[in-house]
Amino acid sequence: MNEPTPRRPRSAPLPPPAAVGMNIAQADTPALLLDLDAFERNLARLTESLRGTSVRVRPHAKSHKCPEIALRQIARGAVGVCCQKVSEAEALVHGGVSDVLVANEVVGTQKLSRLAELARQARMSVCVDDAGNLADLAQAVRAAGVTLDVLVEVNVGANRCGVEPGEPVLGLAQLIAQSPGLRFAGVHAYHGAAQHLRTPQQRLEAIAQAVSKVRATLQLLESNGLSAEIVTGAGTGTYMLEAASGVYNEIQPGSYVFMDADYGRNLGEDGKPVREFEHSLFILATVMSHTVATRAVVDAGLKAHSVDSGMPLVADVNGAAYTKASDEHGVIELAGPGTLKLGQKVRLVPGHCDPTVNLYDWLVCYRGERVEAIWPVSARGAFY
Amino acid sequence: MNEPTPRRPRSAPLPPPAAVGMNIAQADTPALLLDLDAFERNLARLTESLRGTSVRVRPHAKSHKCPEIALRQIARGAVGVCCQKVSEAEALVHGGVSDVLVANEVVGTQKLSRLAELARQARMSVCVDDAGNLADLAQAVRAAGVTLDVLVEVNVGANRCGVEPGEPVLGLAQLIAQSPGLRFAGVHAYHGAAQHLRTPQQRLEAIAQAVSKVRATLQLLESNGLSAEIVTGAGTGTYMLEAASGVYNEIQPGSYVFMDADYGRNLGEDGKPVREFEHSLFILATVMSHTVATRAVVDAGLKAHSVDSGMPLVADVNGAAYTKASDEHGVIELAGPGTLKLGQKVRLVPGHCDPTVNLYDWLVCYRGERVEAIWPVSARGAFY
């Protein structure tokens, strides 16, 4: 074998690490687990929290990338879902979701024409923050012979995408309203940077500022004869603030279905971590080396969870701390000898749910100790 | 649509973001790019550096997960490759690689029986650091009716897997030698923690200590009638030290084919960053929002590259710094206005190559500006 020859690609995607009916402890590792009881309680709690408000829920599917979850959110009253990428939207629509907001700018003719194509199959909407991009979007929509709802993204403090509040929003809204095939549907005002501010006071202040910017912008639009039917934003960390604002009428929490270690560090009014939603998402890992009494090494490292927001937590093991991740290893420091043994399986709570889910092809859904379903993470790797 | 119904999984994997013959600027984004000229120079430089030594090269395929690359390394004289997981080994063997060391412990009956099965198709070897695991391995090998080379992993300073040098290695080596179907093949002595020590003096000291531990262990083995045919370890940061040690006879560099921003911070004798290998791996990203003159937002965030070792570098754009990553966005601060424009494509050098490659299904290989090949990242997500 001295000269490379053309080879077949991988024969087939990796099979799921478990099968329905199995005890969860039999799953191969690393596996991405979903505790269905906790997941369903999270769905119910969001509904419960919003009872009595008229705000619509459009959960962010970038967190789960899974049509099975999107459909369950919709069954609980969500009006549709958000996502960030056209290819994510394709996977969601293919999976049966009929109303998708790409809560992001879509740039480039390839992506724009795919977005326009999708509008034949589902109710699609998208954000803009640039007049040139808007012109490209209008052209793609004309070429496809479809119509599309368009929201102007407004920067309410995250300093990422979006035009500044006020006149820049009005200018784009007017351009949208003048573009055949496009409908000005409202404003996208997501304050991403506010979601993980640790104290309720910090989050309150950040969202109060966002609300104030949105309110002034809406007044400007109204005074120019433009009505923002949809005012959308909010995440798991702040959604009750937007919901109570009287300004936002749609919210986009995503992580609430799963939670993660980072969201678990947000504090409530009592100074304690907010426990409104439960951890339902875990990595099942195996102790694959344990040569020192107070150190166990598990088979889940940087390729099995994302450490961008810190290390995962070790569930179910008192005093154990996951202290170091390398590509395929995680080092767990133990409170004492005998805490874990070689081959034992442990559940980890990921530091950050969204990029962790994106590493897996399958969600192993369990209830109690029984695997109840295997759901494909259909939009895994869908970043085009 | 009020009740979730069973749905099809994703129809098909995402298609490659480019096609052979295309100009690289036409690729959809984010895309994982391989500059073939730089890649081939990196392959040649490793061969060149080792000329005159008798050390064997067994590159680590955990970095690339790509049989196409493994076969090119073998064509350049590598004796085979390493990997970390059985499912990675399966993808590599399926792709035509005939000699694979799983440079890691394999724990659990499912994985062990798959490893034993693989030994029917290729020359396989594996590491152990536990007597119980060794017994399980022996049983799997007996059940499959195969034979397997086994190395004892020794902790030479990384404090992760592996038994301590000396007697613990001897004990395991003797057990291997007594196990039907298993052959004691040598020691695995990889000092992972030394690879990114920044100064050459630090790396020299760390590897000198490792070498001293290995040497003493080899003497102990010899004096007990056991010969370690293979003494393997080393990574891109230190491989010349192990190669010159007179003790190691096999080395496992992985990142040298790609390089990354983190390896780019290792310093040489002159106090400047080591430039032995070139960056050949890039993320192609598109500016998808640019509402402020000195800030551009690209479509490659936490799901398009791993930030565990820091932010990516912006290639080709003077004074540009990628300062913040969120799930699907990267914020680039610019030296001045007019540096980038909306829709423009930029190349990023990933902070850490291995977990970044694992996010992609395809490597878009280009030469000059032309896409020359699309290689599947066959072991993407292969962490079982």
CSV table of N, CA and C in Angstrom, one decimal, chain A residues 1-2 4 7-11 14-15 17 26 28-30 62 65 68 71-72 74-75 84-85 87 94-96 98 104-105 107 110-111 114 129-130 133 159-162 287-289 291 295 297 299 302-303 307-308 326-329 342-343 352 354-355 358-361 376 378 380-384, chain B residues 1-2 4 7-11 14-15 17 26 28-30 62 65 68 71-72 74-75 84-85 94-96 98 104-105 107 110-111 114 129-130 133 159-162 286-289 291 295 297 299 302-303 307-308 326-329 342-343 352 354-355 358-361 376 378-384:
chain,number,residue,atom,x,y,z
A,1,MET,N,0.8,-1.2,0.0
A,1,MET,CA,0.0,0.0,0.0
A,1,MET,C,0.9,1.2,0.0
A,2,ASN,N,1.4,1.6,-1.1
A,2,ASN,CA,2.3,2.7,-1.2
A,2,ASN,C,1.7,3.9,-1.8
A,4,PRO,N,-1.8,6.2,-2.3
A,4,PRO,CA,-3.2,6.3,-2.0
A,4,PRO,C,-4.1,6.1,-3.2
A,7,ARG,N,-10.9,6.0,-2.1
A,7,ARG,CA,-11.5,5.1,-1.2
A,7,ARG,C,-13.0,5.5,-1.0
A,8,ARG,N,-13.8,4.5,-0.6
A,8,ARG,CA,-15.1,4.8,-0.2
A,8,ARG,C,-15.2,5.7,1.0
A,9,PRO,N,-16.2,6.6,1.1
A,9,PRO,CA,-16.4,7.3,2.3
A,9,PRO,C,-16.8,6.3,3.4
A,10,ARG,N,-17.0,6.7,4.6
A,10,ARG,CA,-17.5,5.9,5.7
A,10,ARG,C,-18.7,5.1,5.2
A,11,SER,N,-18.8,3.8,5.5
A,11,SER,CA,-19.8,3.0,5.0
A,11,SER,C,-21.2,3.5,5.5
A,14,LEU,N,-22.5,6.1,12.3
A,14,LEU,CA,-22.3,5.3,13.5
A,14,LEU,C,-23.7,4.9,14.0
A,15,PRO,N,-23.9,3.7,14.4
A,15,PRO,CA,-25.2,3.3,14.9
A,15,PRO,C,-25.5,4.0,16.3
A,17,PRO,N,-25.9,4.3,20.2
A,17,PRO,CA,-25.1,3.6,21.3
A,17,PRO,C,-26.1,2.8,22.2
A,26,GLN,N,-26.6,-0.1,30.0
A,26,GLN,CA,-26.0,-1.0,29.0
A,26,GLN,C,-25.6,-0.1,27.7
A,28,ASP,N,-23.6,2.1,25.2
A,28,ASP,CA,-22.2,2.3,24.9
A,28,ASP,C,-21.9,3.8,25.2
A,29,THR,N,-20.7,4.1,25.4
A,29,THR,CA,-20.3,5.4,25.8
A,29,THR,C,-19.2,6.0,24.9
A,30,PRO,N,-19.1,7.3,24.8
A,30,PRO,CA,-20.0,8.3,25.3
A,30,PRO,C,-21.3,8.3,24.6
A,62,LYS,N,-31.8,25.6,17.9
A,62,LYS,CA,-30.3,25.5,17.8
A,62,LYS,C,-29.8,24.7,19.0
A,65,LYS,N,-31.5,20.8,17.9
A,65,LYS,CA,-31.3,20.3,16.5
A,65,LYS,C,-32.1,19.0,16.2
A,68,GLU,N,-37.8,15.8,16.7
A,68,GLU,CA,-38.7,15.1,17.7
A,68,GLU,C,-38.9,16.1,18.8
A,71,LEU,N,-41.2,19.1,17.6
A,71,LEU,CA,-42.6,18.7,17.5
A,71,LEU,C,-43.3,18.6,18.9
A,72,ARG,N,-42.6,18.2,19.9
A,72,ARG,CA,-43.1,18.1,21.2
A,72,ARG,C,-43.3,19.6,21.8
A,74,ILE,N,-44.0,22.1,19.9
A,74,ILE,CA,-45.2,22.6,19.2
A,74,ILE,C,-46.5,22.0,19.8
A,75,ALA,N,-46.4,20.7,20.1
A,75,ALA,CA,-47.6,20.1,20.7
A,75,ALA,C,-48.0,20.8,22.0
A,84,GLN,N,-30.7,28.8,13.5
A,84,GLN,CA,-29.7,29.8,13.1
A,84,GLN,C,-29.2,29.7,11.7
A,85,LYS,N,-29.4,28.5,11.1
A,85,LYS,CA,-28.8,28.2,9.8
A,85,LYS,C,-29.9,27.7,8.9
A,87,SER,N,-29.5,25.2,6.8
A,87,SER,CA,-29.4,23.8,6.8
A,87,SER,C,-30.1,23.2,8.0
A,94,HIS,N,-37.8,19.1,7.1
A,94,HIS,CA,-37.9,17.7,6.7
A,94,HIS,C,-38.4,16.8,7.8
A,95,GLY,N,-38.2,17.2,9.0
A,95,GLY,CA,-38.7,16.4,10.2
A,95,GLY,C,-40.1,16.7,10.6
A,96,GLY,N,-40.8,17.6,9.8
A,96,GLY,CA,-42.2,17.8,10.1
A,96,GLY,C,-42.5,19.2,10.7
A,98,SER,N,-43.4,23.0,10.6
A,98,SER,CA,-44.0,23.8,9.5
A,98,SER,C,-43.9,25.3,9.6
A,104,ASN,N,-31.5,34.9,12.3
A,104,ASN,CA,-30.2,35.2,12.0
A,104,ASN,C,-30.1,35.7,10.6
A,105,GLU,N,-29.0,36.3,10.2
A,105,GLU,CA,-28.9,36.8,8.8
A,105,GLU,C,-28.4,35.6,8.0
A,107,VAL,N,-26.5,35.0,4.5
A,107,VAL,CA,-25.7,35.7,3.5
A,107,VAL,C,-25.1,34.8,2.5
A,110,GLN,N,-26.0,30.9,-2.4
A,110,GLN,CA,-26.4,29.5,-2.2
A,110,GLN,C,-27.4,29.4,-1.1
A,111,LYS,N,-27.1,30.0,0.0
A,111,LYS,CA,-27.9,29.9,1.2
A,111,LYS,C,-29.3,30.5,0.9
A,114,ARG,N,-31.6,28.4,-1.2
A,114,ARG,CA,-32.1,27.3,-0.4
A,114,ARG,C,-33.2,27.8,0.6
A,129,ASP,N,-30.0,42.7,8.6
A,129,ASP,CA,-29.5,43.9,9.2
A,129,ASP,C,-28.6,44.7,8.2
A,130,ASP,N,-28.9,44.4,6.9
A,130,ASP,CA,-28.1,45.1,5.9
A,130,ASP,C,-28.9,45.2,4.6
A,133,ASN,N,-27.8,42.9,1.7
A,133,ASN,CA,-28.3,41.5,1.9
A,133,ASN,C,-29.8,41.4,1.6
A,159,ASN,N,-24.2,43.5,21.0
A,159,ASN,CA,-23.1,43.9,20.1
A,159,ASN,C,-22.6,42.8,19.2
A,160,ARG,N,-23.5,42.2,18.6
A,160,ARG,CA,-23.1,41.1,17.7
A,160,ARG,C,-23.7,41.5,16.3
A,161,CYS,N,-24.8,40.9,16.0
A,161,CYS,CA,-25.5,41.3,14.7
A,161,CYS,C,-26.6,42.3,15.0
A,162,GLY,N,-27.2,42.8,14.0
A,162,GLY,CA,-28.3,43.8,14.2
A,162,GLY,C,-27.9,45.2,14.0
A,287,VAL,N,-15.7,5.1,33.1
A,287,VAL,CA,-14.3,5.2,33.7
A,287,VAL,C,-13.4,4.2,32.9
A,288,MET,N,-12.5,4.7,32.2
A,288,MET,CA,-11.7,3.8,31.4
A,288,MET,C,-10.2,3.7,31.8
A,289,SER,N,-9.9,4.5,32.9
A,289,SER,CA,-8.6,4.3,33.5
A,289,SER,C,-8.7,4.8,34.9
A,291,THR,N,-5.9,4.4,37.7
A,291,THR,CA,-4.7,3.8,38.3
A,291,THR,C,-4.3,4.5,39.6
A,295,ARG,N,-8.2,9.6,41.4
A,295,ARG,CA,-8.3,10.1,40.1
A,295,ARG,C,-8.9,9.0,39.1
A,297,VAL,N,-10.3,8.4,35.1
A,297,VAL,CA,-10.3,9.0,33.8
A,297,VAL,C,-11.5,8.4,33.0
A,299,ASP,N,-14.1,8.4,29.4
A,299,ASP,CA,-13.9,8.3,28.0
A,299,ASP,C,-14.6,9.5,27.2
A,302,LEU,N,-12.9,16.4,25.0
A,302,LEU,CA,-13.3,17.6,24.2
A,302,LEU,C,-14.1,17.2,23.0
A,303,LYS,N,-14.1,16.0,22.5
A,303,LYS,CA,-14.9,15.6,21.4
A,303,LYS,C,-16.3,15.1,21.8
A,307,VAL,N,-16.3,22.6,26.1
A,307,VAL,CA,-15.9,23.2,27.4
A,307,VAL,C,-15.8,24.7,27.3
A,308,ASP,N,-16.4,25.3,26.3
A,308,ASP,CA,-16.4,26.8,26.1
A,308,ASP,C,-16.9,27.5,27.3
A,326,SER,N,-9.1,16.4,27.8
A,326,SER,CA,-8.3,16.4,26.6
A,326,SER,C,-9.1,15.7,25.5
A,327,ASP,N,-8.6,15.5,24.3
A,327,ASP,CA,-9.4,15.1,23.2
A,327,ASP,C,-10.4,14.0,23.5
A,328,GLU,N,-10.0,13.0,24.1
A,328,GLU,CA,-10.9,11.8,24.3
A,328,GLU,C,-10.9,11.4,25.8
A,329,HIS,N,-10.4,12.2,26.7
A,329,HIS,CA,-10.3,11.8,28.1
A,329,HIS,C,-10.8,13.0,28.9
A,342,LEU,N,-13.3,1.1,37.8
A,342,LEU,CA,-13.0,1.0,36.4
A,342,LEU,C,-14.2,0.3,35.7
A,343,GLY,N,-14.6,0.9,34.6
A,343,GLY,CA,-15.8,0.3,33.9
A,343,GLY,C,-17.1,0.9,34.3
A,352,HIS,N,-22.0,23.4,28.5
A,352,HIS,CA,-22.8,24.2,27.5
A,352,HIS,C,-23.6,23.2,26.6
A,354,ASP,N,-25.7,23.5,23.9
A,354,ASP,CA,-25.9,23.6,22.4
A,354,ASP,C,-24.7,23.0,21.7
A,355,PRO,N,-23.5,23.5,21.9
A,355,PRO,CA,-22.4,22.9,21.1
A,355,PRO,C,-22.1,21.4,21.5
A,358,ASN,N,-24.5,19.2,19.4
A,358,ASN,CA,-24.0,19.2,18.0
A,358,ASN,C,-22.9,18.2,17.8
A,359,LEU,N,-22.4,17.5,18.8
A,359,LEU,CA,-21.3,16.5,18.6
A,359,LEU,C,-21.9,15.1,18.5
A,360,TYR,N,-23.2,15.0,18.6
A,360,TYR,CA,-23.8,13.7,18.7
A,360,TYR,C,-24.8,13.5,17.5
A,361,ASP,N,-24.9,12.2,17.0
A,361,ASP,CA,-25.8,11.9,16.0
A,361,ASP,C,-27.2,11.4,16.6
A,376,PRO,N,-32.9,11.0,16.4
A,376,PRO,CA,-31.7,11.5,15.7
A,376,PRO,C,-31.5,13.0,15.9
A,378,SER,N,-31.0,15.4,14.0
A,378,SER,CA,-31.1,15.5,12.6
A,378,SER,C,-30.2,16.7,12.0
A,380,ARG,N,-27.5,17.9,13.3
A,380,ARG,CA,-26.1,17.8,13.8
A,380,ARG,C,-25.2,18.2,12.6
A,381,GLY,N,-24.3,19.1,12.9
A,381,GLY,CA,-23.3,19.6,11.9
A,381,GLY,C,-24.0,20.4,10.8
A,382,ALA,N,-25.2,20.8,11.0
A,382,ALA,CA,-25.9,21.6,9.9
A,382,ALA,C,-25.6,23.1,10.2
A,383,PHE,N,-24.4,23.5,9.7
A,383,PHE,CA,-24.0,24.9,9.9
A,383,PHE,C,-23.9,25.7,8.7
A,384,TYR,N,-24.3,25.1,7.5
A,384,TYR,CA,-24.3,25.9,6.3
A,384,TYR,C,-25.5,26.9,6.3
B,1,MET,N,-51.1,19.8,13.8
B,1,MET,CA,-50.0,19.0,14.3
B,1,MET,C,-49.8,19.1,15.8
B,2,ASN,N,-50.7,18.4,16.5
B,2,ASN,CA,-50.7,18.6,17.9
B,2,ASN,C,-50.0,17.4,18.6
B,4,PRO,N,-46.9,14.6,18.4
B,4,PRO,CA,-45.7,14.1,17.7
B,4,PRO,C,-46.0,12.8,17.1
B,7,ARG,N,-41.0,10.1,13.1
B,7,ARG,CA,-40.5,10.8,11.9
B,7,ARG,C,-39.3,10.1,11.4
B,8,ARG,N,-39.1,10.3,10.1
B,8,ARG,CA,-37.8,9.8,9.5
B,8,ARG,C,-36.6,10.5,10.1
B,9,PRO,N,-35.5,9.8,10.3
B,9,PRO,CA,-34.3,10.5,10.6
B,9,PRO,C,-33.9,11.4,9.4
B,10,ARG,N,-32.9,12.2,9.6
B,10,ARG,CA,-32.4,13.0,8.5
B,10,ARG,C,-32.2,12.2,7.3
B,11,SER,N,-32.7,12.8,6.2
B,11,SER,CA,-32.7,12.1,4.9
B,11,SER,C,-31.3,11.6,4.5
B,14,LEU,N,-25.3,15.8,5.3
B,14,LEU,CA,-25.1,17.1,4.6
B,14,LEU,C,-24.1,16.9,3.4
B,15,PRO,N,-24.4,17.4,2.3
B,15,PRO,CA,-23.4,17.3,1.2
B,15,PRO,C,-22.2,18.1,1.4
B,17,PRO,N,-19.5,21.0,1.1
B,17,PRO,CA,-19.7,22.5,0.9
B,17,PRO,C,-19.0,22.9,-0.4
B,26,GLN,N,-15.8,29.8,-3.9
B,26,GLN,CA,-17.2,29.5,-4.1
B,26,GLN,C,-17.7,28.5,-3.1
B,28,ASP,N,-19.3,26.8,0.1
B,28,ASP,CA,-20.2,27.3,1.1
B,28,ASP,C,-19.5,27.3,2.4
B,29,THR,N,-20.0,28.0,3.4
B,29,THR,CA,-19.3,28.1,4.6
B,29,THR,C,-20.3,27.9,5.8
B,30,PRO,N,-19.8,27.5,6.9
B,30,PRO,CA,-18.3,27.2,7.2
B,30,PRO,C,-17.9,25.9,6.5
B,62,LYS,N,-6.1,10.5,15.4
B,62,LYS,CA,-7.2,11.3,16.1
B,62,LYS,C,-7.3,12.7,15.7
B,65,LYS,N,-8.8,11.9,11.6
B,65,LYS,CA,-9.9,11.0,11.4
B,65,LYS,C,-10.2,10.7,10.0
B,68,GLU,N,-8.0,9.0,4.0
B,68,GLU,CA,-7.2,9.6,2.9
B,68,GLU,C,-5.9,10.1,3.4
B,71,LEU,N,-3.5,7.2,4.7
B,71,LEU,CA,-2.9,6.5,3.6
B,71,LEU,C,-1.7,7.2,3.0
B,72,ARG,N,-1.9,8.6,3.0
B,72,ARG,CA,-0.8,9.4,2.5
B,72,ARG,C,0.4,9.4,3.5
B,74,ILE,N,1.2,6.8,5.4
B,74,ILE,CA,1.8,5.5,5.2
B,74,ILE,C,2.6,5.5,3.9
B,75,ALA,N,2.1,6.1,2.9
B,75,ALA,CA,2.8,6.2,1.7
B,75,ALA,C,4.2,6.9,1.8
B,84,GLN,N,-7.6,6.7,19.1
B,84,GLN,CA,-8.0,6.7,20.5
B,84,GLN,C,-9.1,5.7,20.8
B,85,LYS,N,-10.0,5.5,19.7
B,85,LYS,CA,-11.2,4.8,20.0
B,85,LYS,C,-11.4,3.6,19.0
B,94,HIS,N,-11.7,0.3,7.6
B,94,HIS,CA,-12.6,0.4,6.5
B,94,HIS,C,-12.1,1.2,5.4
B,95,GLY,N,-11.3,2.2,5.7
B,95,GLY,CA,-10.8,3.1,4.7
B,95,GLY,C,-9.5,2.6,4.1
B,96,GLY,N,-9.0,1.4,4.5
B,96,GLY,CA,-7.8,0.9,3.9
B,96,GLY,C,-6.6,0.8,4.7
B,98,SER,N,-4.1,-0.7,7.3
B,98,SER,CA,-3.9,-2.1,7.7
B,98,SER,C,-3.2,-2.3,9.0
B,104,ASN,N,-4.7,3.7,23.6
B,104,ASN,CA,-5.6,4.1,24.7
B,104,ASN,C,-6.1,2.8,25.3
B,105,GLU,N,-6.7,2.9,26.5
B,105,GLU,CA,-7.4,1.8,27.1
B,105,GLU,C,-8.7,1.6,26.4
B,107,VAL,N,-12.3,-0.1,27.3
B,107,VAL,CA,-13.0,-0.7,28.5
B,107,VAL,C,-14.4,-1.0,28.1
B,110,GLN,N,-18.6,-4.5,25.0
B,110,GLN,CA,-19.0,-4.1,23.6
B,110,GLN,C,-17.8,-3.7,22.8
B,111,LYS,N,-17.0,-2.8,23.4
B,111,LYS,CA,-15.8,-2.2,22.7
B,111,LYS,C,-14.8,-3.3,22.5
B,114,ARG,N,-15.6,-5.6,19.7
B,114,ARG,CA,-15.4,-5.0,18.3
B,114,ARG,C,-13.9,-4.9,18.0
B,129,ASP,N,-3.8,-0.6,31.2
B,129,ASP,CA,-3.2,-0.1,32.5
B,129,ASP,C,-3.9,-0.7,33.7
B,130,ASP,N,-4.5,-1.8,33.5
B,130,ASP,CA,-5.3,-2.5,34.6
B,130,ASP,C,-5.4,-4.0,34.3
B,133,ASN,N,-9.0,-5.2,33.3
B,133,ASN,CA,-9.2,-4.8,31.9
B,133,ASN,C,-8.5,-5.8,31.0
B,159,ASN,N,-0.1,12.4,34.0
B,159,ASN,CA,-1.0,12.1,35.1
B,159,ASN,C,-2.4,11.9,34.6
B,160,ARG,N,-2.5,11.1,33.6
B,160,ARG,CA,-3.9,10.8,33.1
B,160,ARG,C,-4.0,9.3,33.1
B,161,CYS,N,-3.8,8.6,32.0
B,161,CYS,CA,-3.9,7.1,32.1
B,161,CYS,C,-2.5,6.6,32.3
B,162,GLY,N,-2.5,5.3,32.5
B,162,GLY,CA,-1.2,4.6,32.6
B,162,GLY,C,-0.8,4.3,34.0
B,286,THR,N,-17.8,33.1,6.4
B,286,THR,CA,-18.3,34.3,5.6
B,286,THR,C,-18.7,35.4,6.6
B,287,VAL,N,-18.4,36.6,6.3
B,287,VAL,CA,-18.9,37.8,7.0
B,287,VAL,C,-20.4,37.8,6.8
B,288,MET,N,-21.1,37.6,7.9
B,288,MET,CA,-22.6,37.5,7.7
B,288,MET,C,-23.3,38.7,8.4
B,289,SER,N,-22.6,39.6,9.1
B,289,SER,CA,-23.1,40.8,9.6
B,289,SER,C,-22.0,41.7,9.8
B,291,THR,N,-22.4,45.6,10.8
B,291,THR,CA,-23.1,46.8,11.0
B,291,THR,C,-22.3,47.9,11.6
B,295,ARG,N,-16.2,46.1,13.4
B,295,ARG,CA,-16.6,44.7,13.9
B,295,ARG,C,-17.3,44.0,12.8
B,297,VAL,N,-19.0,40.1,11.9
B,297,VAL,CA,-19.4,38.9,12.5
B,297,VAL,C,-19.4,37.8,11.4
B,299,ASP,N,-19.8,33.5,10.2
B,299,ASP,CA,-20.8,32.5,10.4
B,299,ASP,C,-20.1,31.2,11.0
B,302,LEU,N,-18.9,28.4,17.9
B,302,LEU,CA,-18.6,27.3,18.7
B,302,LEU,C,-18.9,25.9,18.0
B,303,LYS,N,-19.8,25.9,17.1
B,303,LYS,CA,-20.1,24.7,16.4
B,303,LYS,C,-19.3,24.4,15.2
B,307,VAL,N,-12.9,26.0,20.9
B,307,VAL,CA,-12.2,27.1,21.6
B,307,VAL,C,-11.5,26.7,22.8
B,308,ASP,N,-11.4,25.3,23.1
B,308,ASP,CA,-10.8,24.9,24.3
B,308,ASP,C,-9.4,25.3,24.5
B,326,SER,N,-19.8,32.7,19.8
B,326,SER,CA,-21.1,32.1,20.3
B,326,SER,C,-21.4,31.0,19.4
B,327,ASP,N,-22.6,30.4,19.7
B,327,ASP,CA,-22.9,29.1,19.0
B,327,ASP,C,-22.6,29.1,17.5
B,328,GLU,N,-23.1,30.1,16.8
B,328,GLU,CA,-23.0,30.1,15.4
B,328,GLU,C,-22.4,31.4,14.9
B,329,HIS,N,-21.8,32.2,15.7
B,329,HIS,CA,-21.2,33.5,15.4
B,329,HIS,C,-19.8,33.6,15.9
B,342,LEU,N,-19.3,42.7,3.9
B,342,LEU,CA,-20.3,41.7,4.1
B,342,LEU,C,-20.2,40.7,2.9
B,343,GLY,N,-20.3,39.5,3.3
B,343,GLY,CA,-20.3,38.4,2.2
B,343,GLY,C,-18.9,37.9,1.9
B,352,HIS,N,-7.5,24.8,18.1
B,352,HIS,CA,-7.1,23.4,18.4
B,352,HIS,C,-7.6,22.5,17.3
B,354,ASP,N,-7.6,19.1,16.5
B,354,ASP,CA,-8.3,17.8,16.7
B,354,ASP,C,-9.8,17.9,16.9
B,355,PRO,N,-10.2,18.6,18.0
B,355,PRO,CA,-11.7,18.7,18.2
B,355,PRO,C,-12.4,19.6,17.1
B,358,ASN,N,-13.2,17.2,14.2
B,358,ASN,CA,-14.3,16.3,14.5
B,358,ASN,C,-15.7,17.0,14.4
B,359,LEU,N,-15.8,18.2,14.1
B,359,LEU,CA,-17.1,18.9,13.8
B,359,LEU,C,-17.5,18.8,12.4
B,360,TYR,N,-16.6,18.3,11.5
B,360,TYR,CA,-16.9,18.4,10.1
B,360,TYR,C,-17.0,17.0,9.5
B,361,ASP,N,-17.9,16.9,8.5
B,361,ASP,CA,-18.0,15.6,7.7
B,361,ASP,C,-17.1,15.6,6.5
B,376,PRO,N,-13.7,12.6,2.9
B,376,PRO,CA,-14.6,12.4,4.1
B,376,PRO,C,-13.8,12.3,5.4
B,378,SER,N,-14.0,10.5,7.9
B,378,SER,CA,-14.8,9.2,8.1
B,378,SER,C,-15.0,8.9,9.5
B,379,ALA,N,-14.1,9.3,10.4
B,379,ALA,CA,-14.2,8.9,11.8
B,379,ALA,C,-14.8,10.1,12.6
B,380,ARG,N,-15.4,11.1,11.9
B,380,ARG,CA,-16.1,12.2,12.6
B,380,ARG,C,-17.1,11.6,13.6
B,381,GLY,N,-17.1,12.0,14.8
B,381,GLY,CA,-18.1,11.5,15.8
B,381,GLY,C,-17.8,10.1,16.3
B,382,ALA,N,-16.7,9.5,15.8
B,382,ALA,CA,-16.4,8.1,16.2
B,382,ALA,C,-15.8,8.1,17.6
B,383,PHE,N,-16.6,8.2,18.6
B,383,PHE,CA,-16.0,8.2,20.0
B,383,PHE,C,-16.4,7.0,20.8
B,384,TYR,N,-17.0,6.0,20.2
B,384,TYR,CA,-17.3,4.8,21.0
B,384,TYR,C,-16.1,4.0,21.1
